[in-house]
PDB file of C-alpha atoms in Angstrom:
ATOM      1  CA  MET A   1      -9.445  27.513 -51.675  1.00 47.00           C
ATOM      2  CA  THR A   2     -12.954  26.066 -52.447  1.00 50.00           C
ATOM      3  CA  ARG A   3     -15.607  27.647 -50.820  1.00 53.00           C
ATOM      4  CA  HIS A   4     -18.469  24.664 -49.248  1.00 52.00           C
ATOM      5  CA  GLY A   5     -21.817  24.950 -48.174  1.00 54.00           C
ATOM      6  CA  GLU A   6     -22.988  25.776 -44.702  1.00 55.00           C
ATOM      7  CA  GLU A   7     -23.656  22.358 -43.728  1.00 57.00           C
ATOM      8  CA  GLU A   8     -19.997  21.123 -43.979  1.00 56.00           C
ATOM      9  CA  GLU A   9     -17.630  21.428 -41.122  1.00 55.00           C
ATOM     10  CA  PRO A  10     -15.087  23.813 -40.824  1.00 51.00           C
ATOM     11  CA  GLN A  11     -12.402  21.014 -40.955  1.00 52.00           C
ATOM     12  CA  CYS A  12     -12.659  20.442 -44.397  1.00 51.00           C
ATOM     13  CA  TYR A  13     -11.383  23.999 -45.337  1.00 51.00           C
ATOM     14  CA  CYS A  14      -8.195  23.051 -43.420  1.00 49.00           C
ATOM     15  CA  VAL A  15      -8.066  20.075 -45.866  1.00 49.00           C
ATOM     16  CA  ASP A  16      -8.518  21.995 -49.030  1.00 53.00           C
ATOM     17  CA  PHE A  17      -5.625  24.367 -48.024  1.00 57.00           C
ATOM     18  CA  ILE A  18      -3.367  21.767 -47.276  1.00 60.00           C
ATOM     19  CA  GLU A  19      -3.951  20.195 -50.926  1.00 62.00           C
ATOM     20  CA  GLY A  20      -3.373  23.419 -52.114  1.00 61.00           C
ATOM     21  CA  VAL A  21       0.185  24.186 -50.515  1.00 60.00           C
ATOM     22  CA  GLU A  22       1.130  20.377 -51.544  1.00 64.00           C
ATOM     23  CA  ASP A  23       0.604  20.880 -55.087  1.00 64.00           C
ATOM     24  CA  LYS A  24       2.521  24.281 -55.106  1.00 62.00           C
ATOM     25  CA  CYS A  25       5.456  22.256 -53.130  1.00 61.00           C
ATOM     26  CA  LYS A  26       5.650  19.726 -56.020  1.00 63.00           C
ATOM     27  CA  VAL A  27       5.665  21.959 -58.799  1.00 62.00           C
ATOM     28  CA  GLN A  28       8.471  24.207 -56.784  1.00 62.00           C
ATOM     29  CA  PRO A  29      12.074  22.503 -56.918  1.00 63.00           C
ATOM     30  CA  PRO A  30      13.857  22.806 -53.442  1.00 60.00           C
ATOM     31  CA  SER A  31      15.811  25.960 -53.205  1.00 67.00           C
ATOM     32  CA  PRO A  32      19.891  25.907 -53.648  1.00 71.00           C
ATOM     33  CA  HIS A  33      20.149  27.021 -50.316  1.00 74.00           C
ATOM     34  CA  VAL A  34      18.289  23.814 -48.704  1.00 73.00           C
ATOM     35  CA  GLU A  35      20.268  21.881 -51.120  1.00 74.00           C
ATOM     36  CA  ARG A  36      23.349  23.431 -49.609  1.00 77.00           C
ATOM     37  CA  ILE A  37      22.697  23.151 -45.813  1.00 79.00           C
ATOM     38  CA  ALA A  38      21.769  19.202 -46.451  1.00 77.00           C
ATOM     39  CA  VAL A  39      25.261  18.741 -48.487  1.00 78.00           C
ATOM     40  CA  ASP A  40      27.129  20.358 -45.732  1.00 81.00           C
ATOM     41  CA  LEU A  41      25.419  18.303 -42.677  1.00 83.00           C
ATOM     42  CA  ILE A  42      26.480  15.583 -44.854  1.00 85.00           C
ATOM     43  CA  ASP A  43      29.850  16.667 -45.314  1.00 85.00           C
ATOM     44  CA  VAL A  44      30.110  17.152 -41.630  1.00 85.00           C
ATOM     45  CA  GLN A  45      28.766  13.825 -40.805  1.00 87.00           C
ATOM     46  CA  GLU A  46      31.240  11.920 -43.332  1.00 89.00           C
ATOM     47  CA  ALA A  47      34.321  13.996 -41.165  1.00 88.00           C
ATOM     48  CA  GLU A  48      32.953  12.629 -38.267  1.00 90.00           C
ATOM     49  CA  TRP A  49      32.889   9.229 -39.507  1.00 90.00           C
ATOM     50  CA  ASP A  50      36.382   9.606 -41.132  1.00 91.00           C
ATOM     51  CA  SER A  51      37.658  10.874 -37.627  1.00 91.00           C
ATOM     52  CA  GLU A  52      36.185   7.604 -36.289  1.00 92.00           C
ATOM     53  CA  ILE A  53      37.468   5.475 -38.669  1.00 92.00           C
ATOM     54  CA  GLU A  54      41.131   7.002 -38.183  1.00 93.00           C
ATOM     55  CA  ILE A  55      40.702   6.486 -34.597  1.00 93.00           C
ATOM     56  CA  PHE A  56      39.497   2.950 -35.015  1.00 92.00           C
ATOM     57  CA  LEU A  57      42.157   2.354 -37.593  1.00 92.00           C
ATOM     58  CA  GLN A  58      45.136   3.243 -35.246  1.00 90.00           C
ATOM     59  CA  GLN A  59      43.857   1.192 -32.044  1.00 89.00           C
ATOM     60  CA  LEU A  60      43.939  -1.943 -34.398  1.00 87.00           C
ATOM     61  CA  GLU A  61      47.521  -1.193 -35.330  1.00 86.00           C
ATOM     62  CA  ASP A  62      48.413  -0.456 -31.890  1.00 83.00           C
ATOM     63  CA  ASP A  63      47.189  -3.708 -30.982  1.00 80.00           C
ATOM     64  CA  LEU A  64      48.955  -5.541 -33.617  1.00 78.00           C
ATOM     65  CA  GLU A  65      52.134  -4.079 -32.109  1.00 76.00           C
ATOM     66  CA  GLU A  66      51.454  -5.068 -28.494  1.00 73.00           C
ATOM     67  CA  THR A  67      50.541  -8.861 -29.794  1.00 67.00           C
ATOM     68  CA  PRO A  68      53.746 -10.908 -29.086  1.00 71.00           C
ATOM     69  CA  LYS A  69      54.981 -12.970 -32.101  1.00 71.00           C
ATOM     70  CA  VAL A  70      54.731 -16.605 -31.192  1.00 73.00           C
ATOM     71  CA  VAL A  71      58.073 -18.088 -31.488  1.00 74.00           C
ATOM     72  CA  GLU A  72      57.575 -21.678 -32.558  1.00 73.00           C
ATOM     73  CA  ARG A  73      59.899 -24.102 -30.653  1.00 76.00           C
ATOM     74  CA  PRO A  74      60.763 -27.291 -31.774  1.00 75.00           C
ATOM     75  CA  PRO A  75      58.607 -30.187 -30.103  1.00 79.00           C
ATOM     76  CA  GLU A  76      60.362 -32.001 -27.214  1.00 84.00           C
ATOM     77  CA  LEU A  77      61.223 -35.148 -28.271  1.00 86.00           C
ATOM     78  CA  LYS A  78      61.477 -38.099 -25.553  1.00 89.00           C
ATOM     79  CA  GLU A  79      63.661 -41.334 -26.051  1.00 91.00           C
ATOM     80  CA  LEU A  80      62.473 -44.233 -27.717  1.00 91.00           C
ATOM     81  CA  PRO A  81      62.565 -47.547 -27.321  1.00 93.00           C
ATOM     82  CA  PRO A  82      65.271 -49.262 -29.910  1.00 92.00           C
ATOM     83  CA  SER A  83      62.356 -50.734 -32.222  1.00 93.00           C
ATOM     84  CA  TRP A  84      60.878 -47.389 -33.086  1.00 93.00           C
ATOM     85  CA  LYS A  85      62.191 -44.101 -34.788  1.00 92.00           C
ATOM     86  CA  TYR A  86      61.516 -40.473 -35.263  1.00 89.00           C
ATOM     87  CA  VAL A  87      60.941 -39.058 -38.614  1.00 88.00           C
ATOM     88  CA  PHE A  88      59.996 -35.412 -39.455  1.00 85.00           C
ATOM     89  CA  LEU A  89      57.143 -34.597 -41.836  1.00 82.00           C
ATOM     90  CA  GLY A  90      58.311 -30.888 -42.014  1.00 74.00           C
ATOM     91  CA  ASP A  91      61.492 -28.791 -42.081  1.00 72.00           C
ATOM     92  CA  GLU A  92      63.927 -28.256 -39.280  1.00 69.00           C
ATOM     93  CA  PHE A  93      62.768 -30.921 -37.464  1.00 67.00           C
ATOM     94  CA  LYS A  94      59.364 -30.141 -37.093  1.00 76.00           C
ATOM     95  CA  LYS A  95      56.131 -32.438 -37.257  1.00 83.00           C
ATOM     96  CA  PRO A  96      57.879 -35.508 -35.634  1.00 87.00           C
ATOM     97  CA  MET A  97      56.253 -38.914 -36.521  1.00 88.00           C
ATOM     98  CA  VAL A  98      57.224 -41.988 -34.748  1.00 91.00           C
ATOM     99  CA  ILE A  99      57.580 -45.312 -36.871  1.00 91.00           C
ATOM    100  CA  SER A 100      59.138 -48.657 -36.931  1.00 92.00           C
ATOM    101  CA  SER A 101      63.049 -48.871 -37.102  1.00 91.00           C
ATOM    102  CA  MET A 102      62.564 -52.169 -38.605  1.00 92.00           C
ATOM    103  CA  LEU A 103      61.067 -50.720 -41.967  1.00 91.00           C
ATOM    104  CA  THR A 104      63.089 -50.711 -44.911  1.00 92.00           C
ATOM    105  CA  PRO A 105      64.116 -47.503 -46.559  1.00 91.00           C
ATOM    106  CA  LEU A 106      61.691 -48.033 -49.473  1.00 94.00           C
ATOM    107  CA  GLU A 107      58.919 -48.469 -46.684  1.00 92.00           C
ATOM    108  CA  GLU A 108      59.908 -45.717 -44.956  1.00 90.00           C
ATOM    109  CA  GLU A 109      59.844 -43.331 -48.077  1.00 89.00           C
ATOM    110  CA  GLU A 110      56.243 -44.609 -49.245  1.00 91.00           C
ATOM    111  CA  LEU A 111      54.754 -44.215 -45.487  1.00 89.00           C
ATOM    112  CA  LEU A 112      56.382 -40.832 -45.378  1.00 86.00           C
ATOM    113  CA  ARG A 113      54.696 -39.938 -48.751  1.00 87.00           C
ATOM    114  CA  GLU A 114      51.193 -41.215 -47.681  1.00 88.00           C
ATOM    115  CA  ALA A 115      51.418 -39.178 -44.194  1.00 85.00           C
ATOM    116  CA  LYS A 116      52.274 -36.067 -46.042  1.00 82.00           C
ATOM    117  CA  LYS A 117      49.072 -36.182 -47.668  1.00 77.00           C
TER     118      LYS A 117
END
């Protein structure tokens, strides 16, 4: 600690002391005991997070099991006038499309090819 003259305020002594302690702390590495405590605290926190994550994942799985599966029914087809007919873009009578019944097979095939794009 440095000695100051009588004209300086006593608060300067405190500053000199703190600077000296600060210099010593910079030189000395933290003790293994402090490091162990820090690591233990991190491990405890990670264990809590793991527990919370497990609970959250279980809730998600439960929600998935409770969600009813949607069964797709084929669309309800209505009777068409004689000049119109149904064709289907998808398998198993899915995605119906109404076209003219006056089309030739070649025209019908071209129309379906364009509609599927």
